[in-house]
Coordinates of C-alpha atoms in Angstrom, one line a residue:
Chain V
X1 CA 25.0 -0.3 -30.5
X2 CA 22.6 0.2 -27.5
X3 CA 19.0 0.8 -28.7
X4 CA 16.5 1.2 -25.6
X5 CA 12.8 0.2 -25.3
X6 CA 10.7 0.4 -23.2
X7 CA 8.9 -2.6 -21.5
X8 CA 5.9 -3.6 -22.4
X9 CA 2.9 -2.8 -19.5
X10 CA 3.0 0.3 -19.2
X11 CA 1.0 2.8 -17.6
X12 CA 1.8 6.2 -18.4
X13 CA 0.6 9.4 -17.3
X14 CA 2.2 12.8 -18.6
X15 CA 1.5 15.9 -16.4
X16 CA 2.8 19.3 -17.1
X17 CA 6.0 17.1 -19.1
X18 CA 6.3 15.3 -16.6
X19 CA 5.4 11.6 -16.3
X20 CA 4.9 8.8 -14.0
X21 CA 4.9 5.1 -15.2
X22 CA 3.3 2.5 -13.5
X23 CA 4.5 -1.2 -14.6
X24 CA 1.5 -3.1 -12.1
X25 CA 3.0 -6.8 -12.5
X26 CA 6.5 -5.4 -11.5
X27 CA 5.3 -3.3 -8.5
X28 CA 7.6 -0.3 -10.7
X29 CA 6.5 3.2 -10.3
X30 CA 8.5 5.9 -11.4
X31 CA 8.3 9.7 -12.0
X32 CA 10.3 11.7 -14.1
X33 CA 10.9 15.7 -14.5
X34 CA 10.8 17.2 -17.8
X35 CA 14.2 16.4 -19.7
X36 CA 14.2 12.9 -18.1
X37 CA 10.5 12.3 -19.6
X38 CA 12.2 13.8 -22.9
X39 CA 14.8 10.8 -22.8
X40 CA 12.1 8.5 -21.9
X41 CA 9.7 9.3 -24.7
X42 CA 13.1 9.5 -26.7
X43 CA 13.7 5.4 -26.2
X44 CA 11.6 3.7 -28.9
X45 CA 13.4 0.8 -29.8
X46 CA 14.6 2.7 -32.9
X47 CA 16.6 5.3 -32.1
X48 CA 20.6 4.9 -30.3
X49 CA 21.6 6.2 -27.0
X50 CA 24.1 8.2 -29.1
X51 CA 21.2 9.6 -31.9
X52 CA 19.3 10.3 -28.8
X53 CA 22.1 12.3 -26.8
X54 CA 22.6 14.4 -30.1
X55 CA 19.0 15.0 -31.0
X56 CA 19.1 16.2 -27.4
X57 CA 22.5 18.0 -27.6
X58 CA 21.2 19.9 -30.9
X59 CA 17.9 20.9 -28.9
X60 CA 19.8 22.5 -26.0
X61 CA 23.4 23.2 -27.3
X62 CA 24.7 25.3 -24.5
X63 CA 24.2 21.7 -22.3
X64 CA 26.0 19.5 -24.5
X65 CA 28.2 18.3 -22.5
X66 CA 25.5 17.9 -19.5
X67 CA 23.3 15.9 -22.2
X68 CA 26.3 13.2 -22.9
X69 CA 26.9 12.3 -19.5
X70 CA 23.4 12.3 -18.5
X71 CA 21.7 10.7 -21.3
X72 CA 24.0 7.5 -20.9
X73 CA 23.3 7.5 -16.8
X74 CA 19.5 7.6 -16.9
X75 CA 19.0 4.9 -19.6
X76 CA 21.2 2.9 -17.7
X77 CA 19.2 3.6 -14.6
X78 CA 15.9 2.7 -16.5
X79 CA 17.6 -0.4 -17.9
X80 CA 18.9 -1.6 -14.6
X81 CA 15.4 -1.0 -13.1
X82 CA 13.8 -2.9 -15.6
X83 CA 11.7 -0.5 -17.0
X84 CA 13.7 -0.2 -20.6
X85 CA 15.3 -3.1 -22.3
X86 CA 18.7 -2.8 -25.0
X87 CA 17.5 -4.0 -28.6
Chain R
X1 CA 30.7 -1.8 -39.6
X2 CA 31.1 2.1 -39.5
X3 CA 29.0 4.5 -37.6
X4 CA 26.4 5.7 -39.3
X5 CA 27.4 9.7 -40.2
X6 CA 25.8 12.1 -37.9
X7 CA 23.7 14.5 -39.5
X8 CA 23.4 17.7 -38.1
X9 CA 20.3 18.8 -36.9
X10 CA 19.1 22.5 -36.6
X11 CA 17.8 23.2 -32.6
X12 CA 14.0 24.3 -34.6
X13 CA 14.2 20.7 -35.9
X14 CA 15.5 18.6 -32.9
X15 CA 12.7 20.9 -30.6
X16 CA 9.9 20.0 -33.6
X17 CA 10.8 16.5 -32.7
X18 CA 11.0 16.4 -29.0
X19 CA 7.4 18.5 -28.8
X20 CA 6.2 15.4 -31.3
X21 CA 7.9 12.9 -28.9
X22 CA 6.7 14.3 -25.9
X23 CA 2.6 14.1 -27.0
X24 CA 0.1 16.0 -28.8
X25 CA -0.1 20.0 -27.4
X26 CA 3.1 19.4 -25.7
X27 CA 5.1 22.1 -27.2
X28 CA 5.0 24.1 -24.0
X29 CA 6.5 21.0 -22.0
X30 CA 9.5 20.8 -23.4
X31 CA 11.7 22.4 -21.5
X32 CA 13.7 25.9 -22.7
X33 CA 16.7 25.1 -20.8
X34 CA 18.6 21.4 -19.6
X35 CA 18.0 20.7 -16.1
X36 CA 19.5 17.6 -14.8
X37 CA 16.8 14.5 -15.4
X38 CA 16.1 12.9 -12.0
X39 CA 14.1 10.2 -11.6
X40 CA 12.2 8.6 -8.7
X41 CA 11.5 4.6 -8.2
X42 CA 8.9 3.5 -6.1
X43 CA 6.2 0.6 -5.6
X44 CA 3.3 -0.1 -5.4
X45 CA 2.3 -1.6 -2.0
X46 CA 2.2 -5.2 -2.5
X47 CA -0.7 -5.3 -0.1
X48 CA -2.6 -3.2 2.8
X49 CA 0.3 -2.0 4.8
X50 CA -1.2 -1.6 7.9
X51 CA -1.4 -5.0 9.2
X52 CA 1.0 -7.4 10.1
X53 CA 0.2 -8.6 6.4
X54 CA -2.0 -11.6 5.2
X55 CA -2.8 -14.8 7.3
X56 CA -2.0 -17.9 5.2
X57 CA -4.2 -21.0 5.7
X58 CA -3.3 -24.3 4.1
X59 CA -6.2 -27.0 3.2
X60 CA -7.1 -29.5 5.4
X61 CA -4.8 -32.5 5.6
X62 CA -6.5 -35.6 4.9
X63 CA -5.1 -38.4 7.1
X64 CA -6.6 -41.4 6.1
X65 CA -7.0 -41.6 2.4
X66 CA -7.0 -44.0 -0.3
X67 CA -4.9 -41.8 -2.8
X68 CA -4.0 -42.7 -6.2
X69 CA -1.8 -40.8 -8.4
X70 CA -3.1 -37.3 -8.4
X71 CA -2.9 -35.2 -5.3
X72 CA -4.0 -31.4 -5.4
X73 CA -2.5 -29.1 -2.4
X74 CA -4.6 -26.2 -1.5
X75 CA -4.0 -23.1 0.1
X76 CA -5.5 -19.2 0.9
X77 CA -4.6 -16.5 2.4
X78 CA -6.9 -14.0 4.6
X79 CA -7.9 -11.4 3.5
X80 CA -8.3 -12.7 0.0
X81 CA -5.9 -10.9 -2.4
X82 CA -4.4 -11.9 -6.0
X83 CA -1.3 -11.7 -6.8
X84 CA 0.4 -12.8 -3.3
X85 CA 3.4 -15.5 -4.5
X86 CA 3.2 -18.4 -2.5
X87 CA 5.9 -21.0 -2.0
X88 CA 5.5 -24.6 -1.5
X89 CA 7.5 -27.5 -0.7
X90 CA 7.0 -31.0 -1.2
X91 CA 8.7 -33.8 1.1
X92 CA 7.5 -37.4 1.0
X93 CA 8.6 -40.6 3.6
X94 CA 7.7 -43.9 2.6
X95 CA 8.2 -45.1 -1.3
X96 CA 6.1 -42.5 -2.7
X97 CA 7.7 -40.5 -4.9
X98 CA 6.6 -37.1 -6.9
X99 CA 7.0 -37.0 -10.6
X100 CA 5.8 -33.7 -10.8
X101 CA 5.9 -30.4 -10.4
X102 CA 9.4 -29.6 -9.0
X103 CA 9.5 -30.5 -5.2
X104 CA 9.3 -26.2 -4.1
X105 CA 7.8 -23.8 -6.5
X106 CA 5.9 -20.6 -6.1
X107 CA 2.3 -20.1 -7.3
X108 CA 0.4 -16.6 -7.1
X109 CA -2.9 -16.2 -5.3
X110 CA -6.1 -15.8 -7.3
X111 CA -9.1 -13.5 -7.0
X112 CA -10.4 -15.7 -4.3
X113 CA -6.6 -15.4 -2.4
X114 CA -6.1 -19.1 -3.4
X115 CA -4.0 -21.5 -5.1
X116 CA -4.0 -24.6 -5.8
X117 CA -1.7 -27.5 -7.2
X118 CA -2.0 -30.6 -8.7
X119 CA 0.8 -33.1 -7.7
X120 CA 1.5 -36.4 -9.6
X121 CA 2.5 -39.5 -7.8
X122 CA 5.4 -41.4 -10.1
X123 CA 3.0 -44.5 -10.6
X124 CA 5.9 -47.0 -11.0
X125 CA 6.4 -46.0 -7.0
X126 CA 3.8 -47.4 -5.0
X127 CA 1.2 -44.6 -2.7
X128 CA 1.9 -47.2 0.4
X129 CA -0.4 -47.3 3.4
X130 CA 1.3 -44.8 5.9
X131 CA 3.0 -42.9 3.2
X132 CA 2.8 -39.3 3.1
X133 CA 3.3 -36.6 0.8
X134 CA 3.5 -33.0 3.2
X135 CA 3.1 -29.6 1.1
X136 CA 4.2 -27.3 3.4
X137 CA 3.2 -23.4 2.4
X138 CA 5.0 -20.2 3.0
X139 CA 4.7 -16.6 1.6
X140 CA 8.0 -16.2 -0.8
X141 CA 7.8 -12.1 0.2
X142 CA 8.2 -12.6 4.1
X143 CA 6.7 -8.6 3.9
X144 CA 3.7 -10.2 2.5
X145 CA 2.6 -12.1 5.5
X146 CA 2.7 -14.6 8.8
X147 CA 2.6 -18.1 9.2
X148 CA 2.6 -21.2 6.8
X149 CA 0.3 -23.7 6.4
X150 CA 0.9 -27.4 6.2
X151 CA -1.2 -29.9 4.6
X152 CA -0.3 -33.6 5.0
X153 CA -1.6 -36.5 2.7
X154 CA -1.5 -39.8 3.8
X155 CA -2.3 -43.1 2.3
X156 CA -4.3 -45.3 3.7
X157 CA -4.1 -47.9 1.0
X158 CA -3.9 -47.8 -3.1
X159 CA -7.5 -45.9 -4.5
X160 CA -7.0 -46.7 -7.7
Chain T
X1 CA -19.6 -23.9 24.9
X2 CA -19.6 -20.2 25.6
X3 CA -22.6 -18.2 24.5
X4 CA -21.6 -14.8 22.2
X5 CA -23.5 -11.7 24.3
X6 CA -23.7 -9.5 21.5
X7 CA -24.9 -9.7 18.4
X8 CA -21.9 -7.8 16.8
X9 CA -20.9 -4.3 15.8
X10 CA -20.9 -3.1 12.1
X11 CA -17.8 -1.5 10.8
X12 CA -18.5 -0.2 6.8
X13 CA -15.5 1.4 4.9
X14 CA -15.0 1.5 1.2
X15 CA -18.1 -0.1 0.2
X16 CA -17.4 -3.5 2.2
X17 CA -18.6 -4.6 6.2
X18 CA -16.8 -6.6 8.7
X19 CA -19.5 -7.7 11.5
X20 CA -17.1 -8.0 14.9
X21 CA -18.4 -9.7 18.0
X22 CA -16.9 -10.8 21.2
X23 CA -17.9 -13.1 24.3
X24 CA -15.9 -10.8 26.5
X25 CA -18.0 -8.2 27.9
X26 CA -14.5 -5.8 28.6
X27 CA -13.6 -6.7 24.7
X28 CA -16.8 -6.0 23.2
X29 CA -17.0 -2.6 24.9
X30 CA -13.8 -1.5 23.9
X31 CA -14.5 -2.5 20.6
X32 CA -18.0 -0.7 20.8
X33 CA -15.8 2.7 22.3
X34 CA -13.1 2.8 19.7
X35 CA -15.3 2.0 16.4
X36 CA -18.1 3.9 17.4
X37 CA -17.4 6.3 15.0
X38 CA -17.4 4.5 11.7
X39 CA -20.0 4.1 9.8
X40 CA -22.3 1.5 10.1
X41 CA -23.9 2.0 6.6
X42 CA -25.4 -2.2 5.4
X43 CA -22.9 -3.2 2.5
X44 CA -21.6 -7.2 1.7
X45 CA -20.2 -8.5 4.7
X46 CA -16.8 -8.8 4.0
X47 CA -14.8 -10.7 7.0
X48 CA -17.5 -12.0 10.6
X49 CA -15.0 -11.9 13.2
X50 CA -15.5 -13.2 16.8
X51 CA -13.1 -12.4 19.3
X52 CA -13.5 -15.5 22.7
X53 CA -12.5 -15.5 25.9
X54 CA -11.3 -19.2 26.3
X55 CA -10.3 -17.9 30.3
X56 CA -9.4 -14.2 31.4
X57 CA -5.9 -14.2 29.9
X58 CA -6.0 -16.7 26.9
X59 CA -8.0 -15.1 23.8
X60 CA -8.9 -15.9 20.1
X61 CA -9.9 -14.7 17.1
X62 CA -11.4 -16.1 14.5
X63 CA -12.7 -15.1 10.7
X64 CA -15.3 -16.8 9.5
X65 CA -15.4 -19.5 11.4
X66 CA -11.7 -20.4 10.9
X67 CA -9.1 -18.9 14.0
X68 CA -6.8 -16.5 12.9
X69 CA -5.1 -16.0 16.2
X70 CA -5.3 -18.2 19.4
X71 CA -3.9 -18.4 22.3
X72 CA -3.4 -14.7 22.6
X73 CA -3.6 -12.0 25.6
X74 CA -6.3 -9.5 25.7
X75 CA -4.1 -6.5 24.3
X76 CA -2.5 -9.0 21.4
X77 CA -6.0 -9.7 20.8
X78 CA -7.4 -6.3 20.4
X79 CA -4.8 -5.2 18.5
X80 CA -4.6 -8.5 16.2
X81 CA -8.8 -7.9 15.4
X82 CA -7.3 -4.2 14.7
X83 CA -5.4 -4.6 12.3
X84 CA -7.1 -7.6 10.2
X85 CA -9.9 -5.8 10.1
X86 CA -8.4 -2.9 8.5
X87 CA -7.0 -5.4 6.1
X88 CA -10.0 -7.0 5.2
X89 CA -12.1 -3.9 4.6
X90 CA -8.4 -1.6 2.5
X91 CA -7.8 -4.6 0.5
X92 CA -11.0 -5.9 -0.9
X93 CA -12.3 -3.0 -1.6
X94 CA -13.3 -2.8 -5.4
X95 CA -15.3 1.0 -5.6
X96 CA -12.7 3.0 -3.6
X97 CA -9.2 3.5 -3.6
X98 CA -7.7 3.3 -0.3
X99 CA -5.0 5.1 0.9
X100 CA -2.5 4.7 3.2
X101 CA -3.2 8.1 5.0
X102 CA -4.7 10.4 7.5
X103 CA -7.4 13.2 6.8
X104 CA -8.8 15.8 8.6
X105 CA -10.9 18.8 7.6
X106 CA -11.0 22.5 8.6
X107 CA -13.5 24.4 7.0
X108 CA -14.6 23.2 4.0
X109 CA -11.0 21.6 3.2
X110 CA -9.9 18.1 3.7
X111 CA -6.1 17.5 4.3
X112 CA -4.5 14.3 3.6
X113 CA -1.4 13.1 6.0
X114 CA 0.1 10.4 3.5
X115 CA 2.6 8.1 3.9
X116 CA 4.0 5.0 5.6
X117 CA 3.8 3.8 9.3
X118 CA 6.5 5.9 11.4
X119 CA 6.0 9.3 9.2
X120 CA 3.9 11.0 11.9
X121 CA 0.5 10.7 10.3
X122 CA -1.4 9.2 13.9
X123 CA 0.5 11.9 15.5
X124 CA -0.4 15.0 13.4
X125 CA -4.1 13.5 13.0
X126 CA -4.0 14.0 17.2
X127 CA -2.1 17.4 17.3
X128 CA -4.4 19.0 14.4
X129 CA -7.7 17.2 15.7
X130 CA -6.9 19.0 19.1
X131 CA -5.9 22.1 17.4
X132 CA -9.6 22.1 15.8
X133 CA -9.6 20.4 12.7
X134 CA -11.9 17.6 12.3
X135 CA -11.1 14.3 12.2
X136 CA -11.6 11.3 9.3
X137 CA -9.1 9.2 10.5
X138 CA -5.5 8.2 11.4
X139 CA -4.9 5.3 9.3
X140 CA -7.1 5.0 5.7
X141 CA -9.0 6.9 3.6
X142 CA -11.3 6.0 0.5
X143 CA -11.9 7.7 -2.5
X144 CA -14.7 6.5 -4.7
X145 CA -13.5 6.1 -8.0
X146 CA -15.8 7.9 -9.8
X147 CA -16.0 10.5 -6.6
X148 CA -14.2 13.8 -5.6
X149 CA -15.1 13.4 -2.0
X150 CA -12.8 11.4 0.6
X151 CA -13.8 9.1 3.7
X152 CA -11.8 7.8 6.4
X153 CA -12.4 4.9 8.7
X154 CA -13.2 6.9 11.8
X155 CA -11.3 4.3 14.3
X156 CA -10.1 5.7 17.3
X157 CA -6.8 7.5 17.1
X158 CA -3.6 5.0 17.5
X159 CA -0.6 6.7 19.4
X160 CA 2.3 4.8 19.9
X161 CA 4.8 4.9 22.6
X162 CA 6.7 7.9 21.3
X163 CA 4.0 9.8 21.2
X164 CA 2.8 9.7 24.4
X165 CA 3.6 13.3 25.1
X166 CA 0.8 14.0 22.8
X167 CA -2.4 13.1 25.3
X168 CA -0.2 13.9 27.9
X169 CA -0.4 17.7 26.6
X170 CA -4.1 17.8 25.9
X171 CA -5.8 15.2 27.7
X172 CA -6.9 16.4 30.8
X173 CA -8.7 13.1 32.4
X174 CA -7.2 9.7 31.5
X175 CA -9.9 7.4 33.3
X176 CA -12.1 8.2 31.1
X177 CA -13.6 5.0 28.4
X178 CA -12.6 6.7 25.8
X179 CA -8.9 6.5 26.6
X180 CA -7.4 2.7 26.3
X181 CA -3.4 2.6 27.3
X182 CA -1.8 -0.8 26.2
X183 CA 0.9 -2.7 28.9
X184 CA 3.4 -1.9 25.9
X185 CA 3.0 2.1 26.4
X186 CA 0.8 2.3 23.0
X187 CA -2.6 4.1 23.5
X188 CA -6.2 4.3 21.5
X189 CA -8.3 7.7 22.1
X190 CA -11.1 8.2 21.1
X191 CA -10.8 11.3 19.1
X192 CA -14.1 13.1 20.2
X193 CA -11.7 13.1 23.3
X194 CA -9.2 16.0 21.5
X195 CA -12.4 17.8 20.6
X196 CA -16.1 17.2 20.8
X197 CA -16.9 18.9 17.9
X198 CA -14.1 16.3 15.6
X199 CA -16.1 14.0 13.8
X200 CA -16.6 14.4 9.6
X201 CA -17.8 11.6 7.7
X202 CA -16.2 12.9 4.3
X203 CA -14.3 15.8 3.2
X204 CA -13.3 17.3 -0.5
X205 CA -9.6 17.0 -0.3
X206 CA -7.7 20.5 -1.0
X207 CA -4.5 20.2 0.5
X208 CA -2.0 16.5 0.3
X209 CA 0.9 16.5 2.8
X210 CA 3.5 13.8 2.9
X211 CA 5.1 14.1 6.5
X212 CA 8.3 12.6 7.3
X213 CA 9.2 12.7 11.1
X214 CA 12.9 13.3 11.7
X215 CA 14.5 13.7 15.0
X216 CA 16.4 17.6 15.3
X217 CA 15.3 18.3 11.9
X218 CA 14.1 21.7 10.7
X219 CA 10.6 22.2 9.5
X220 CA 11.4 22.0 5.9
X221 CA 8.3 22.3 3.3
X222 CA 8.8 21.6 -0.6
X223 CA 5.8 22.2 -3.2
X224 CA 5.3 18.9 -5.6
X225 CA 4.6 18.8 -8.5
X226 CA 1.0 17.1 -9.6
X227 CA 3.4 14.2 -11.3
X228 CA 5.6 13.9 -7.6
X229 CA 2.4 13.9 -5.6
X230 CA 0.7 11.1 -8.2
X231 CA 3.8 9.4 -7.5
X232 CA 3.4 9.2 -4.0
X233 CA 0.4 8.9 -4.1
X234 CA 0.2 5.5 -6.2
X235 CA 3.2 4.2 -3.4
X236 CA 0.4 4.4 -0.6
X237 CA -2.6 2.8 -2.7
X238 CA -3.3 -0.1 -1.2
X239 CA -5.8 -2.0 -3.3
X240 CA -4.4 -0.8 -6.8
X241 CA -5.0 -4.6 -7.9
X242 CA -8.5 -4.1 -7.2
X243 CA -9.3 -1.3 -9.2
X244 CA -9.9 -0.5 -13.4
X245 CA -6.3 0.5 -14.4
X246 CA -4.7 0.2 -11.0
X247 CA -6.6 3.4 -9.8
X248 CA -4.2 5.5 -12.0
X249 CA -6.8 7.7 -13.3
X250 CA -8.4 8.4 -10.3
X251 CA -5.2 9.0 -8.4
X252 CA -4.3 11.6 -10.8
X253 CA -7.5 13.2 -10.6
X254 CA -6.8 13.4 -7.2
X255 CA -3.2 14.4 -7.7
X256 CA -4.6 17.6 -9.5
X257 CA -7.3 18.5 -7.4
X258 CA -4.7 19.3 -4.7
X259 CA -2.1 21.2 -3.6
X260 CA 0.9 19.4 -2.4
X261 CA 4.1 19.5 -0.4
X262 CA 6.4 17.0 2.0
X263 CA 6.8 18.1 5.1
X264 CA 10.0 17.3 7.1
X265 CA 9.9 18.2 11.1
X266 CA 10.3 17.2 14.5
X267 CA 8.5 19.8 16.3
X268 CA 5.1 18.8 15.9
X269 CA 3.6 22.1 17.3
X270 CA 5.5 24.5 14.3
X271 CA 4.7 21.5 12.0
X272 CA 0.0 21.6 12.6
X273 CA 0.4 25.3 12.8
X274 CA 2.0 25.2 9.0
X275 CA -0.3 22.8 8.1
X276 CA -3.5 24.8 9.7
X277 CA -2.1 28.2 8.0
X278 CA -1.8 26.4 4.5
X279 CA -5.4 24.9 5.2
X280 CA -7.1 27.9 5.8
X281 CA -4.9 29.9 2.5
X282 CA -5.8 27.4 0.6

């Protein structure tokens, strides 16, 4: 069962929900709107994809179905840039 | 192994958590309504941009030296600036033959925009007169500047 | 063994000096033109360059004692010193944090023109400097990083080939020193040359614009958000490794004080006349 982290070195700012992270030895940066920072903040090595995507689902329940394709998508996007690694 | 049971959560609870999540006071940026996430990658320049990039400089090659077993390869790049990977390469003629590092590697620049190696001469080999070892030095991000430098070591009989 | 005539021109940007210094009497007076504007404020002498004539068409350039370029014309030469001296002064820099961007300033507001090379920010910098704004510079600002004022290096405005229809609109006289044209089509003005009044030392920035020029497009102008312009910001820092958490505090700083947008366009006329009405609203 997929459990994202993040990677360690970090920088992080949050601004009005949303945040940019800034990984200096990987040349990373990337910015995130609100709900995407939510998933973000949401992958701490602890949690699934799937508790995730239904903590998320319970939060907005009229986007459910939104929530379970797009939870998936952008943790796979963060994995594949290297900015999250699967437990 | 079975899935764990999902317990249902109440929206009041799953929002308590996301506003904890999410950072201290930050209640009011969690979002009322789903919006698609979207996500931007960048990065950060790997240097000043608006040159053609660094100038790489290899040490000065030594051609009539009494070398033992420990060569060290130097080279910097203009203007000085960490973090720029370097590539080298090692080639030899003559009996002399390398027992370490690997023959091409990458180093990154220091502070100073330097880098330096230390090669070891296999001493079973002999270092003969008119032997040469050649580091030859190229950026490994062709983005990241011109040139390459070239630093040739050659023996002019055994120094040890 | 030549003997250098001049004993060199200062050139101070985000808290280093380069010292530049030519044997070439037609070298070292364009260099004089086109860098008169920056400031020549003592710091540590970053990068000595020396720019000799070895004949009339065969050039080097060295740092420090060690050539950089030989063997060059007289335009690769000028343009070679150019750019490493921008390199040298962005990239060492340890109290600012450099941008790669334009600024200009109308009033008491300082725009910022950021982005990449081909996004219009030489071209805008010319348009708007003509149009009366002021003029930092076309290429890099600095921000102290402790500071809420920008600076530019006040070099003389680089127009490339494309833009050429640029002085050709405003530039009256074009045998005047201030105007150098490059074999390849490429021109350096000096800006005081758009307008006399155009010079600013520093500005407080207001108003960030990331232009992206795009042939037949509409003018199309989208509000960031103060996390898209940090973003954006941070992708044009060019000394990041240089500075206490890779300027990210100070970017964001800057990222609030502002207002942003991105600017799409390919008429540059509609696109300075947006960016002077937002100016002076802001």
């Amino acid at each position: 069962m997929l459990v994202p982290a993040p990677i360690e070195g970090f920088q992080i700012e949050t601004l009005d929900g949303e945040i940019v992270l800034l990984h200096p030895a990987r040349n990373l940066i990337i910015h995130s709107n609100q709900t995407g920072a939510l998933i973000w903040h949401l992958c701490d090595g602890i949690r699934t994809v799937d508790e995730i995507t239904e903590l998320l689902s319970a939060a907005y329940p009229d986007a459910r179905d939104e929530i379970q394709a797009d939870v998936p998508a952008v943790i796979q996007t963060l994995i594949s840039r290297g900015a999250l690694r699967s437990k | 192994m079975k899935n764990k049971p999902s317990a249902k959560i109440s929206r009041r609870d799953a929002m308590k958590v996301l506003a904890v999540v999410a950072g201290a006071a930050a209640l009011a940026n969690v979002p009322d309504k789903w919006t698609k996430p979207g996500l931007d990658i960048g990065v950060l320049p790997a240097h000043a941009q608006t040159s053609s990039g660094y100038t790489l400089l290899a040490g000065a090659s030594d051609p009539n030296a009494n070398y033992c077993f420990n060569l060290i390869s130097t080279a910097t790049i203009s203007p000085a600036a960490s973090g720029i990977v370097l590539r080298y390469v090692i080639t030899t003629s003559g009996t002399v033959t390398i027992a370490s590092p690997a023959l091409s590697g990458t180093i990154p620049t220091d502070i100073s925009g330097s880098v330096s190696l230390n090669i070891t001469v296999d001493s079973s080999l002999p270092f003969d007169v008119g032997d040469t070892v050649t580091v030859t030095w190229t950026f490994e991000n062709a983005s990241d500047g011109i040139g390459s430098g070239i630093q040739v070591f050659t023996s002019s009989g055994n120094g040890c | 063994m030549k003997t250098v005539l001049i004993s060199g021109q200062l050139i101070h940007f985000a808290g280093g000096t380069v010292r530049i210094r030519s044997d070439h009497p037609g070298i070292s007076k364009t260099l004089e033109i086109h860098f008169k504007h920056c400031s020549t404020e003592n710091g540590p002498i970053v990068a000595n360059y020396l720019v000799t004539a070895v004949n009339d068409t065969d050039f080097t350039v060295s740092v420090d004692g060690s050539d950089l370029f030989s063997k060059i014309n007289y335009d690769k030469a000028l343009w070679l010193l150019m750019q490493d001296v921008i390199t040298s002064l962005n990239g060492l820099s340890t109290t600012d944090l450099v941008f790669h961007a334009a600024a200009l300033a109308l009033a008491n507001s300082g725009v910022i023109l950021c982005g990449q090379s081909g996004s219009g920010k030489s071209s805008l910098a010319a348009w708007l400097t003509a149009s009366g704004f002021q003029y930092l510079t076309d290429e890099v600002i600095a921000l102290p990083i402790d500071g809420d004022e920008i600076s530019g290096l006040c070099r003389s405005i680089v127009l490339k080939r494309g833009s050429a229809f640029i002085w050709q609109h405003w530039l009256q006289k074009k045998d005047v020193d201030g105007f150098l044209q490059f074999n390849e089509g490429s021109a350096w003005i000096e800006p005081a040359l758009f307008n006399t009044e155009a010079i600013r030392a520093a500005a407080k920035p207001r108003v960030l614009i990331f232009p992206r020029y795009l042939p037949e497009a509409e003018l199309h102008v989208e509000p960031l958000t103060p996390a898209d312009a940090l973003f954006r910001l941070l992708q044009c820092l060019v000394n990041a490794r240089n500075i206490p958490d890779h300027g990210m505090s100070a970017t964001t700083r800057l990222a609030r004080q502002v207002t942003a947008f991105s600017l799409t366009y390919s008429n540059i006329e509609s696109a300075a006349e947006w960016i002077k009405q937002t100016t002076l609203a802001g």
